[in-house]
mmCIF file of C-alpha atoms in Angstrom:
data_model
loop_
_atom_site.group_PDB
_atom_site.id
_atom_site.type_symbol
_atom_site.label_atom_id
_atom_site.label_comp_id
_atom_site.label_asym_id
_atom_site.label_seq_id
_atom_site.Cartn_x
_atom_site.Cartn_y
_atom_site.Cartn_z
ATOM 1 C CA GLN Z 861 82.287 -8.796 -223.555
ATOM 2 C CA ASP Z 862 84.703 -8.498 -226.460
ATOM 3 C CA ASN Z 863 83.550 -10.061 -230.071
ATOM 4 C CA ARG Z 864 85.220 -10.741 -233.102
ATOM 5 C CA ILE Z 865 84.882 -11.404 -236.942
ATOM 6 C CA SER Z 866 86.613 -14.733 -237.403
ATOM 7 C CA ILE Z 867 88.131 -16.236 -241.385
ATOM 8 C CA TRP Z 868 89.353 -19.234 -241.058
ATOM 9 C CA SER Z 869 90.395 -21.995 -243.772
ATOM 10 C CA ALA Z 870 88.550 -25.247 -243.183
ATOM 11 C CA GLY Z 871 90.832 -26.733 -244.867
ATOM 12 C CA ASP Z 872 91.660 -28.092 -248.397
ATOM 13 C CA LEU Z 873 89.703 -30.849 -250.186
ATOM 14 C CA GLY Z 874 92.538 -32.071 -251.891
ATOM 15 C CA ASN Z 875 93.698 -33.994 -248.785
ATOM 16 C CA ALA Z 876 90.778 -36.046 -248.208
ATOM 17 C CA GLY Z 877 91.416 -39.319 -247.009
ATOM 18 C CA LEU Z 878 90.579 -42.532 -248.920
ATOM 19 C CA ASN Z 879 87.479 -42.619 -247.384
ATOM 20 C CA GLY Z 880 86.047 -39.312 -247.824
ATOM 21 C CA GLU Z 881 87.272 -38.209 -244.713
ATOM 22 C CA TYR Z 882 88.442 -35.164 -244.075
ATOM 23 C CA ASN Z 883 91.705 -34.594 -242.467
ATOM 24 C CA GLY Z 884 93.316 -31.353 -241.536
ATOM 25 C CA GLU Z 885 92.439 -29.428 -238.542
ATOM 26 C CA PRO Z 886 90.067 -26.087 -239.502
ATOM 27 C CA ARG Z 887 92.828 -22.545 -238.528
ATOM 28 C CA LEU Z 888 92.333 -19.591 -238.083
ATOM 29 C CA LEU Z 889 93.672 -17.221 -240.686
ATOM 30 C CA CYS Z 890 92.953 -13.701 -239.491
ATOM 31 C CA ASP Z 891 89.780 -12.119 -236.055
ATOM 32 C CA ILE Z 892 88.951 -8.267 -235.600
ATOM 33 C CA GLN Z 893 87.452 -7.000 -233.175
ATOM 34 C CA HIS Z 894 83.561 -5.942 -233.040
ATOM 35 C CA ASN Z 895 82.028 -3.472 -231.253
ATOM 36 C CA GLY Z 896 78.519 -4.839 -230.118
ATOM 37 C CA ASP Z 897 77.100 -8.402 -231.088
ATOM 38 C CA VAL Z 898 76.872 -10.023 -234.243
ATOM 39 C CA MET Z 899 73.398 -9.986 -235.307
ATOM 40 C CA ASP Z 900 74.072 -11.229 -238.993
ATOM 41 C CA MET Z 901 76.716 -11.447 -241.803
ATOM 42 C CA GLN Z 902 76.906 -11.856 -245.284
ATOM 43 C CA PHE Z 903 80.127 -12.097 -248.048
ATOM 44 C CA LEU Z 904 79.502 -9.098 -250.434
ATOM 45 C CA ASP Z 905 82.261 -10.505 -253.007
ATOM 46 C CA GLN Z 906 85.081 -12.297 -252.291
ATOM 47 C CA GLU Z 907 87.092 -9.877 -250.157
ATOM 48 C CA ARG Z 908 84.115 -7.752 -247.989
ATOM 49 C CA ILE Z 909 82.188 -8.960 -245.330
ATOM 50 C CA VAL Z 910 78.738 -6.854 -244.468
ATOM 51 C CA VAL Z 911 78.407 -7.178 -240.466
ATOM 52 C CA ALA Z 912 74.807 -6.658 -238.379
ATOM 53 C CA SER Z 913 75.343 -5.436 -234.961
ATOM 54 C CA SER Z 914 73.151 -5.142 -232.152
ATOM 55 C CA THR Z 915 74.536 -1.613 -231.409
ATOM 56 C CA GLY Z 916 72.839 -0.924 -235.048
ATOM 57 C CA THR Z 917 75.653 0.050 -236.870
ATOM 58 C CA VAL Z 918 76.856 -1.888 -240.129
ATOM 59 C CA THR Z 919 80.516 -2.363 -241.056
ATOM 60 C CA ILE Z 920 82.049 -3.893 -244.589
ATOM 61 C CA PHE Z 921 85.533 -6.158 -243.650
ATOM 62 C CA ARG Z 922 87.540 -6.995 -245.762
ATOM 63 C CA HIS Z 923 89.691 -9.411 -245.841
ATOM 64 C CA HIS Z 924 92.889 -9.654 -247.196
ATOM 65 C CA GLN Z 925 94.472 -12.955 -248.972
ATOM 66 C CA ASN Z 926 97.359 -11.526 -248.918
ATOM 67 C CA ASN Z 927 98.991 -10.595 -246.148
ATOM 68 C CA GLN Z 928 95.833 -12.681 -243.357
ATOM 69 C CA THR Z 929 94.909 -9.467 -242.224
ATOM 70 C CA LEU Z 930 91.154 -7.886 -242.159
ATOM 71 C CA SER Z 931 90.429 -4.462 -241.618
ATOM 72 C CA ALA Z 932 87.054 -2.578 -241.478
ATOM 73 C CA ASN Z 933 86.485 -1.059 -244.961
ATOM 74 C CA HIS Z 934 83.430 1.132 -244.133
ATOM 75 C CA ARG Z 935 80.955 1.474 -241.614
ATOM 76 C CA TRP Z 936 77.896 3.099 -241.449
ATOM 77 C CA GLU Z 937 77.034 4.482 -237.419
ATOM 78 C CA LYS Z 938 73.894 4.326 -235.748
ATOM 79 C CA ALA Z 939 72.402 2.744 -239.202
ATOM 80 C CA HIS Z 940 68.794 1.155 -237.295
ATOM 81 C CA TYR Z 941 68.426 3.628 -234.039
ATOM 82 C CA HIS Z 942 65.109 3.729 -230.978
ATOM 83 C CA VAL Z 943 65.248 7.940 -231.055
ATOM 84 C CA ASP Z 944 67.499 9.450 -232.790
ATOM 85 C CA GLN Z 945 70.913 9.231 -233.929
ATOM 86 C CA ASP Z 946 73.344 10.928 -232.304
ATOM 87 C CA THR Z 947 71.947 10.333 -228.195
ATOM 88 C CA SER Z 948 75.282 7.435 -226.902
ATOM 89 C CA CYS Z 949 72.173 5.143 -226.300
ATOM 90 C CA GLY Z 950 70.564 5.752 -228.513
ATOM 91 C CA GLY Z 951 71.204 2.492 -231.002
ATOM 92 C CA ALA Z 952 68.662 -0.191 -231.806
ATOM 93 C CA ALA Z 953 70.202 -3.680 -233.161
ATOM 94 C CA CYS Z 954 70.658 -4.847 -237.007
ATOM 95 C CA THR Z 955 68.621 -8.086 -237.456
ATOM 96 C CA GLY Z 956 69.999 -7.922 -240.200
ATOM 97 C CA VAL Z 957 71.617 -7.873 -244.054
ATOM 98 C CA VAL Z 958 71.414 -8.905 -247.517
ATOM 99 C CA CYS Z 959 74.267 -8.501 -250.461
ATOM 100 C CA ASN Z 960 72.947 -7.774 -253.876
ATOM 101 C CA ASN Z 961 76.623 -6.490 -254.568
ATOM 102 C CA PRO Z 962 77.164 -3.240 -254.620
ATOM 103 C CA GLU Z 963 73.432 -3.085 -252.717
ATOM 104 C CA ILE Z 964 73.674 -3.785 -248.952
ATOM 105 C CA VAL Z 965 69.673 -3.555 -247.590
ATOM 106 C CA SER Z 966 69.705 -3.458 -243.280
ATOM 107 C CA VAL Z 967 67.078 -4.024 -240.842
ATOM 108 C CA GLY Z 968 66.227 -3.596 -237.628
ATOM 109 C CA GLU Z 969 64.592 -3.640 -234.696
ATOM 110 C CA ASP Z 970 63.758 -0.282 -235.055
ATOM 111 C CA GLY Z 971 61.587 -1.323 -238.195
ATOM 112 C CA ARG Z 972 63.882 0.898 -240.561
ATOM 113 C CA ILE Z 973 65.229 -0.467 -243.831
ATOM 114 C CA ASN Z 974 68.346 1.321 -245.073
ATOM 115 C CA LEU Z 975 69.733 0.690 -249.011
ATOM 116 C CA PHE Z 976 73.392 1.463 -249.015
ATOM 117 C CA ARG Z 977 75.855 1.467 -251.654
ATOM 118 C CA ALA Z 978 79.195 0.051 -250.917
ATOM 119 C CA ASP Z 979 80.577 2.779 -252.295
ATOM 120 C CA GLN Z 980 78.773 5.410 -250.975
ATOM 121 C CA LYS Z 981 79.106 7.139 -247.566
ATOM 122 C CA ASP Z 982 75.557 7.393 -246.454
ATOM 123 C CA ALA Z 983 72.334 5.310 -246.944
ATOM 124 C CA VAL Z 984 71.447 6.043 -250.778
ATOM 125 C CA ARG Z 985 67.406 5.087 -249.314
ATOM 126 C CA THR Z 986 65.779 4.826 -245.065
ATOM 127 C CA ILE Z 987 62.668 3.347 -244.997
ATOM 128 C CA ASP Z 988 62.212 4.761 -240.791
ATOM 129 C CA ASN Z 989 58.476 3.497 -240.260
ATOM 130 C CA ALA Z 990 58.831 0.639 -242.850
ATOM 131 C CA ASP Z 991 57.413 -1.450 -240.028
ATOM 132 C CA SER Z 992 56.006 -0.866 -235.952
ATOM 133 C CA SER Z 993 57.650 -4.000 -234.730
ATOM 134 C CA THR Z 994 61.025 -5.785 -235.274
ATOM 135 C CA LEU Z 995 62.364 -6.810 -238.862
ATOM 136 C CA HIS Z 996 64.207 -9.561 -237.887
ATOM 137 C CA ALA Z 997 65.775 -10.239 -240.870
ATOM 138 C CA VAL Z 998 65.350 -9.642 -245.065
ATOM 139 C CA THR Z 999 65.940 -11.152 -248.665
ATOM 140 C CA PHE Z 1000 66.323 -9.881 -251.967
ATOM 141 C CA LEU Z 1001 62.828 -11.185 -254.243
ATOM 142 C CA ARG Z 1002 64.924 -9.574 -257.418
ATOM 143 C CA THR Z 1003 67.438 -6.794 -258.012
ATOM 144 C CA THR Z 1004 64.684 -4.351 -256.831
ATOM 145 C CA GLU Z 1005 62.859 -5.797 -255.162
ATOM 146 C CA ILE Z 1006 63.372 -7.143 -250.496
ATOM 147 C CA LEU Z 1007 61.070 -9.436 -248.625
ATOM 148 C CA THR Z 1008 60.785 -8.850 -245.038
ATOM 149 C CA VAL Z 1009 59.415 -10.417 -242.132
ATOM 150 C CA ASN Z 1010 58.766 -9.759 -239.053
ATOM 151 C CA SER Z 1011 57.761 -9.982 -234.756
ATOM 152 C CA ILE Z 1012 53.766 -9.984 -235.327
ATOM 153 C CA GLY Z 1013 53.695 -12.797 -238.201
ATOM 154 C CA GLN Z 1014 53.887 -10.965 -241.698
ATOM 155 C CA LEU Z 1015 55.920 -11.296 -244.369
ATOM 156 C CA LYS Z 1016 56.205 -7.953 -246.656
ATOM 157 C CA ILE Z 1017 57.405 -6.727 -250.038
ATOM 158 C CA TRP Z 1018 59.138 -3.840 -250.731
ATOM 159 C CA ASP Z 1019 59.738 -2.364 -253.869
ATOM 160 C CA LEU Z 1020 62.520 -0.098 -253.779
ATOM 161 C CA ARG Z 1021 62.265 1.705 -257.404
ATOM 162 C CA GLN Z 1022 58.630 2.842 -255.975
ATOM 163 C CA GLN Z 1023 58.630 6.130 -253.741
ATOM 164 C CA ARG Z 1024 56.267 5.875 -251.421
ATOM 165 C CA ASN Z 1025 57.461 4.168 -247.551
ATOM 166 C CA GLU Z 1026 55.047 1.209 -247.984
ATOM 167 C CA PRO Z 1027 54.953 -2.700 -248.572
ATOM 168 C CA SER Z 1028 53.646 -4.000 -252.287
ATOM 169 C CA GLN Z 1029 52.160 -6.137 -250.920
ATOM 170 C CA ILE Z 1030 51.948 -7.685 -247.109
ATOM 171 C CA PHE Z 1031 51.583 -11.625 -246.091
ATOM 172 C CA SER Z 1032 50.825 -12.910 -242.361
ATOM 173 C CA LEU Z 1033 50.248 -16.108 -240.905
ATOM 174 C CA ALA Z 1034 46.079 -16.781 -239.940
ATOM 175 C CA GLY Z 1035 45.683 -16.141 -235.872
ATOM 176 C CA ASP Z 1036 48.451 -15.694 -233.756
ATOM 177 C CA ARG Z 1037 50.818 -13.645 -234.430
ATOM 178 C CA VAL Z 1038 53.483 -15.702 -234.146
ATOM 179 C CA PRO Z 1039 56.932 -13.348 -234.621
ATOM 180 C CA LEU Z 1040 59.067 -14.311 -237.580
ATOM 181 C CA HIS Z 1041 63.306 -14.845 -237.911
ATOM 182 C CA CYS Z 1042 63.861 -16.623 -240.547
ATOM 183 C CA VAL Z 1043 63.589 -15.887 -244.701
ATOM 184 C CA ASP Z 1044 65.122 -17.048 -247.802
ATOM 185 C CA ARG Z 1045 64.329 -17.253 -251.336
ATOM 186 C CA HIS Z 1046 63.712 -20.585 -253.185
ATOM 187 C CA PRO Z 1047 66.801 -20.242 -256.136
ATOM 188 C CA ASN Z 1048 65.105 -20.697 -259.262
ATOM 189 C CA GLN Z 1049 61.683 -20.201 -258.042
ATOM 190 C CA GLN Z 1050 61.463 -16.284 -257.195
ATOM 191 C CA HIS Z 1051 57.515 -16.694 -255.972
ATOM 192 C CA ILE Z 1052 58.153 -19.428 -253.422
ATOM 193 C CA VAL Z 1053 58.868 -18.584 -249.742
ATOM 194 C CA ALA Z 1054 60.394 -19.846 -246.926
ATOM 195 C CA THR Z 1055 59.910 -18.293 -243.448
ATOM 196 C CA GLY Z 1056 60.444 -20.063 -239.937
ATOM 197 C CA GLY Z 1057 59.439 -17.914 -236.208
ATOM 198 C CA GLN Z 1058 58.941 -18.692 -233.092
ATOM 199 C CA ASP Z 1059 56.664 -21.392 -232.904
ATOM 200 C CA GLY Z 1060 59.497 -23.801 -235.141
ATOM 201 C CA MET Z 1061 56.967 -23.737 -237.812
ATOM 202 C CA LEU Z 1062 58.365 -24.121 -241.192
ATOM 203 C CA SER Z 1063 56.011 -22.316 -243.584
ATOM 204 C CA ILE Z 1064 55.729 -22.016 -247.649
ATOM 205 C CA TRP Z 1065 54.486 -19.205 -249.273
ATOM 206 C CA ASP Z 1066 53.130 -18.757 -253.396
ATOM 207 C CA ILE Z 1067 53.767 -14.439 -253.472
ATOM 208 C CA ARG Z 1068 52.322 -14.993 -256.622
ATOM 209 C CA GLN Z 1069 48.784 -15.754 -254.586
ATOM 210 C CA GLY Z 1070 46.365 -15.140 -251.851
ATOM 211 C CA THR Z 1071 48.381 -13.397 -248.116
ATOM 212 C CA MET Z 1072 48.668 -16.720 -246.260
ATOM 213 C CA PRO Z 1073 50.825 -19.573 -246.472
ATOM 214 C CA VAL Z 1074 50.527 -22.066 -249.155
ATOM 215 C CA SER Z 1075 51.579 -24.427 -246.155
ATOM 216 C CA LEU Z 1076 52.549 -24.882 -242.438
ATOM 217 C CA LEU Z 1077 55.067 -27.827 -241.384
ATOM 218 C CA ASN Z 1078 55.737 -28.909 -237.815
ATOM 219 C CA ALA Z 1079 59.428 -28.704 -237.444
ATOM 220 C CA HIS Z 1080 61.265 -27.442 -234.216
ATOM 221 C CA GLU Z 1081 60.166 -28.011 -231.134
ATOM 222 C CA ALA Z 1082 61.318 -24.165 -230.302
ATOM 223 C CA GLU Z 1083 61.864 -21.065 -232.031
ATOM 224 C CA MET Z 1084 63.364 -21.450 -235.410
ATOM 225 C CA TRP Z 1085 66.861 -19.536 -236.063
ATOM 226 C CA GLU Z 1086 68.037 -20.473 -239.550
ATOM 227 C CA VAL Z 1087 66.064 -21.330 -243.040
ATOM 228 C CA HIS Z 1088 68.448 -22.118 -246.355
ATOM 229 C CA PHE Z 1089 67.001 -23.316 -249.088
ATOM 230 C CA HIS Z 1090 70.174 -25.383 -251.244
ATOM 231 C CA PRO Z 1091 71.351 -22.945 -253.637
ATOM 232 C CA SER Z 1092 71.934 -25.676 -256.728
ATOM 233 C CA ASP Z 1093 69.474 -27.740 -255.380
ATOM 234 C CA PRO Z 1094 66.825 -26.062 -254.275
ATOM 235 C CA ASP Z 1095 65.083 -29.684 -253.377
ATOM 236 C CA HIS Z 1096 66.785 -29.806 -250.224
ATOM 237 C CA LEU Z 1097 65.885 -26.664 -247.169
ATOM 238 C CA PHE Z 1098 67.846 -26.768 -243.885
ATOM 239 C CA THR Z 1099 66.536 -25.354 -240.855
ATOM 240 C CA CYS Z 1100 67.248 -24.674 -237.562
ATOM 241 C CA SER Z 1101 66.082 -23.862 -233.869
ATOM 242 C CA GLU Z 1102 67.143 -23.016 -230.145
ATOM 243 C CA ASP Z 1103 65.937 -26.562 -229.269
ATOM 244 C CA GLY Z 1104 69.212 -28.311 -230.476
ATOM 245 C CA SER Z 1105 67.985 -29.727 -233.823
ATOM 246 C CA LEU Z 1106 68.885 -29.462 -237.820
ATOM 247 C CA TRP Z 1107 66.442 -30.631 -239.867
ATOM 248 C CA HIS Z 1108 67.288 -31.330 -243.471
ATOM 249 C CA TRP Z 1109 64.028 -31.720 -245.376
ATOM 250 C CA ASP Z 1110 64.480 -33.377 -249.337
ATOM 251 C CA THR Z 1111 61.143 -33.088 -251.402
ATOM 252 C CA SER Z 1112 63.913 -34.201 -254.442
ATOM 253 C CA THR Z 1113 61.591 -36.931 -256.401
ATOM 254 C CA ASN Z 1114 63.756 -40.271 -256.252
ATOM 255 C CA VAL Z 1115 63.276 -40.500 -252.927
ATOM 256 C CA SER Z 1116 62.072 -43.607 -253.210
ATOM 257 C CA GLU Z 1117 64.557 -44.959 -254.721
ATOM 258 C CA LYS Z 1118 67.288 -43.101 -251.301
ATOM 259 C CA PRO Z 1119 67.328 -45.943 -248.876
ATOM 260 C CA SER Z 1120 66.253 -44.525 -245.227
ATOM 261 C CA PHE Z 1121 68.912 -42.650 -243.728
ATOM 262 C CA LEU Z 1122 65.535 -41.199 -241.468
ATOM 263 C CA HIS Z 1123 64.696 -43.180 -237.663
ATOM 264 C CA GLN Z 1124 67.333 -41.208 -235.671
ATOM 265 C CA GLY Z 1125 65.221 -38.469 -234.415
ATOM 266 C CA GLY Z 1126 61.463 -37.606 -233.888
ATOM 267 C CA ARG Z 1127 58.986 -37.931 -236.770
ATOM 268 C CA SER Z 1128 60.536 -38.663 -239.336
ATOM 269 C CA THR Z 1129 58.251 -38.997 -242.384
ATOM 270 C CA ALA Z 1130 55.893 -36.435 -243.321
ATOM 271 C CA TYR Z 1131 54.263 -36.884 -246.541
ATOM 272 C CA LEU Z 1132 54.008 -34.160 -249.508
ATOM 273 C CA SER Z 1133 53.213 -34.324 -252.642
ATOM 274 C CA HIS Z 1134 54.314 -32.406 -256.040
ATOM 275 C CA SER Z 1135 52.121 -32.262 -258.465
ATOM 276 C CA THR Z 1136 52.484 -35.045 -261.568
ATOM 277 C CA ILE Z 1137 53.333 -31.749 -264.739
ATOM 278 C CA ASN Z 1138 56.349 -30.850 -265.519
ATOM 279 C CA GLN Z 1139 59.112 -30.711 -262.206
ATOM 280 C CA SER Z 1140 60.891 -27.401 -263.870
ATOM 281 C CA VAL Z 1141 57.984 -26.015 -263.875
ATOM 282 C CA VAL Z 1142 55.745 -27.099 -260.860
ATOM 283 C CA SER Z 1143 57.612 -26.873 -257.060
ATOM 284 C CA ALA Z 1144 57.272 -30.064 -254.868
ATOM 285 C CA TRP Z 1145 57.221 -27.959 -252.386
ATOM 286 C CA LEU Z 1146 53.709 -25.568 -253.168
ATOM 287 C CA SER Z 1147 52.541 -29.418 -253.337
ATOM 288 C CA ASN Z 1148 48.869 -29.573 -251.589
ATOM 289 C CA ASP Z 1149 48.725 -33.193 -252.664
ATOM 290 C CA PRO Z 1150 49.699 -35.551 -249.568
ATOM 291 C CA THR Z 1151 49.134 -39.122 -251.301
ATOM 292 C CA LYS Z 1152 51.069 -38.753 -254.425
ATOM 293 C CA ASP Z 1153 55.096 -38.746 -253.412
ATOM 294 C CA ARG Z 1154 56.578 -38.157 -250.062
ATOM 295 C CA MET Z 1155 58.746 -35.741 -247.631
ATOM 296 C CA GLU Z 1156 61.603 -36.954 -246.110
ATOM 297 C CA ILE Z 1157 63.090 -35.308 -242.597
ATOM 298 C CA THR Z 1158 66.299 -35.613 -241.407
ATOM 299 C CA ASN Z 1159 67.496 -34.264 -238.483
ATOM 300 C CA LEU Z 1160 71.149 -33.879 -238.611
ATOM 301 C CA ILE Z 1161 71.450 -33.836 -235.628
ATOM 302 C CA PRO Z 1162 69.746 -36.237 -233.832
ATOM 303 C CA ASN Z 1163 71.576 -36.218 -230.213
ATOM 304 C CA GLN Z 1164 72.025 -32.352 -229.931
ATOM 305 C CA THR Z 1165 70.754 -30.313 -226.825
ATOM 306 C CA LEU Z 1166 72.153 -26.763 -227.249
ATOM 307 C CA SER Z 1167 70.630 -23.988 -229.564
ATOM 308 C CA VAL Z 1168 71.403 -24.179 -232.735
ATOM 309 C CA ASN Z 1169 71.756 -19.900 -233.970
ATOM 310 C CA SER Z 1170 72.829 -20.413 -237.708
ATOM 311 C CA LEU Z 1171 73.558 -22.067 -241.053
ATOM 312 C CA ASP Z 1172 74.766 -21.825 -244.270
ATOM 313 C CA VAL Z 1173 74.895 -24.109 -247.169
ATOM 314 C CA LEU Z 1174 76.811 -24.724 -250.701
ATOM 315 C CA GLY Z 1175 77.186 -27.452 -252.773
ATOM 316 C CA PRO Z 1176 77.825 -30.577 -250.315
ATOM 317 C CA CYS Z 1177 78.622 -28.621 -247.467
ATOM 318 C CA LEU Z 1178 76.734 -27.512 -243.800
ATOM 319 C CA VAL Z 1179 78.237 -24.856 -241.716
ATOM 320 C CA TYR Z 1180 76.720 -24.615 -238.652
ATOM 321 C CA GLY Z 1181 76.959 -22.890 -235.201
ATOM 322 C CA THR Z 1182 76.073 -23.552 -231.599
ATOM 323 C CA ASP Z 1183 75.213 -22.651 -228.550
ATOM 324 C CA ALA Z 1184 78.512 -25.195 -227.567
ATOM 325 C CA GLU Z 1185 81.058 -21.860 -228.855
ATOM 326 C CA ALA Z 1186 81.692 -24.008 -232.261
ATOM 327 C CA ILE Z 1187 80.989 -24.517 -235.470
ATOM 328 C CA TYR Z 1188 80.449 -27.195 -236.967
ATOM 329 C CA VAL Z 1189 81.010 -28.542 -240.325
ATOM 330 C CA ASN Z 1190 79.494 -31.739 -242.426
ATOM 331 C CA ARG Z 1191 81.010 -31.965 -245.652
ATOM 332 C CA GLN Z 1192 79.096 -35.422 -246.701
ATOM 333 C CA LEU Z 1193 75.241 -33.765 -247.068
ATOM 334 C CA PHE Z 1194 74.386 -36.211 -249.980
ATOM 335 C CA ALA Z 1195 76.702 -38.626 -249.434
#
């Protein structure tokens, strides 16, 4: 009932021990009450955080670092709603936000897409009936284009320069309309996109060609809640699931030289491929000749049983949150 946004200090890497293990305790710096469930959040800049609520409201909170407090900086009340904005119970959950400062895009259960600017009171643009089903997640493809995934297995590209309220491209999973829950774009090769959904499968798409995924990879036993390419080392991808697992997918070329740190749980090694052409041009994610190379998959939490709901990754650090009401930080991803 009582939800909060909290800022933690995971401590200073400077006081790591001799073996690199981390000694400091995480500290709660500040927190603030939040109305409704927190559905998604993202930093807009160094001190502002954009938060999506189950009430349909999108809020920017400011973290004041000088006195360690949080305050609500701006709020778009009921940016998402089912009937009309004025009905007291009319809010529809805002399921996802994505930021490209100063722009913020929100999507929701109402199938609506909003484009906000951090300094403007009203939405810059709203696509009211963007989708007839729930939009579960959104990401920027380029500064003027966004990708959304919905509850009937579709991936859609929207060009925000176009005034018409239609997607510029629609991709879909063949056959079963499996709801897609999460999407991420490859940081360097913007045509490569990963999605995950209700069946736990990882789908890799090449948005330059076709309308179906390039590959479907068996992953989790239950819903996949989050997928992330490593921002600076995108041969590495991370997915987490309702089944309590968090997988590290590694397509980097020198896999064979690595010690195998796998085999602690489940399906360990899947064979994938990549072309022998220059790696910087052809991504291992788009390969289709499984004999040439392999992909290593490691379950980073082999004995977990409760759902892993969210994850993020930066440098050697992975952070994830679970239904155990705990946040975990792994500081030695590539150790």
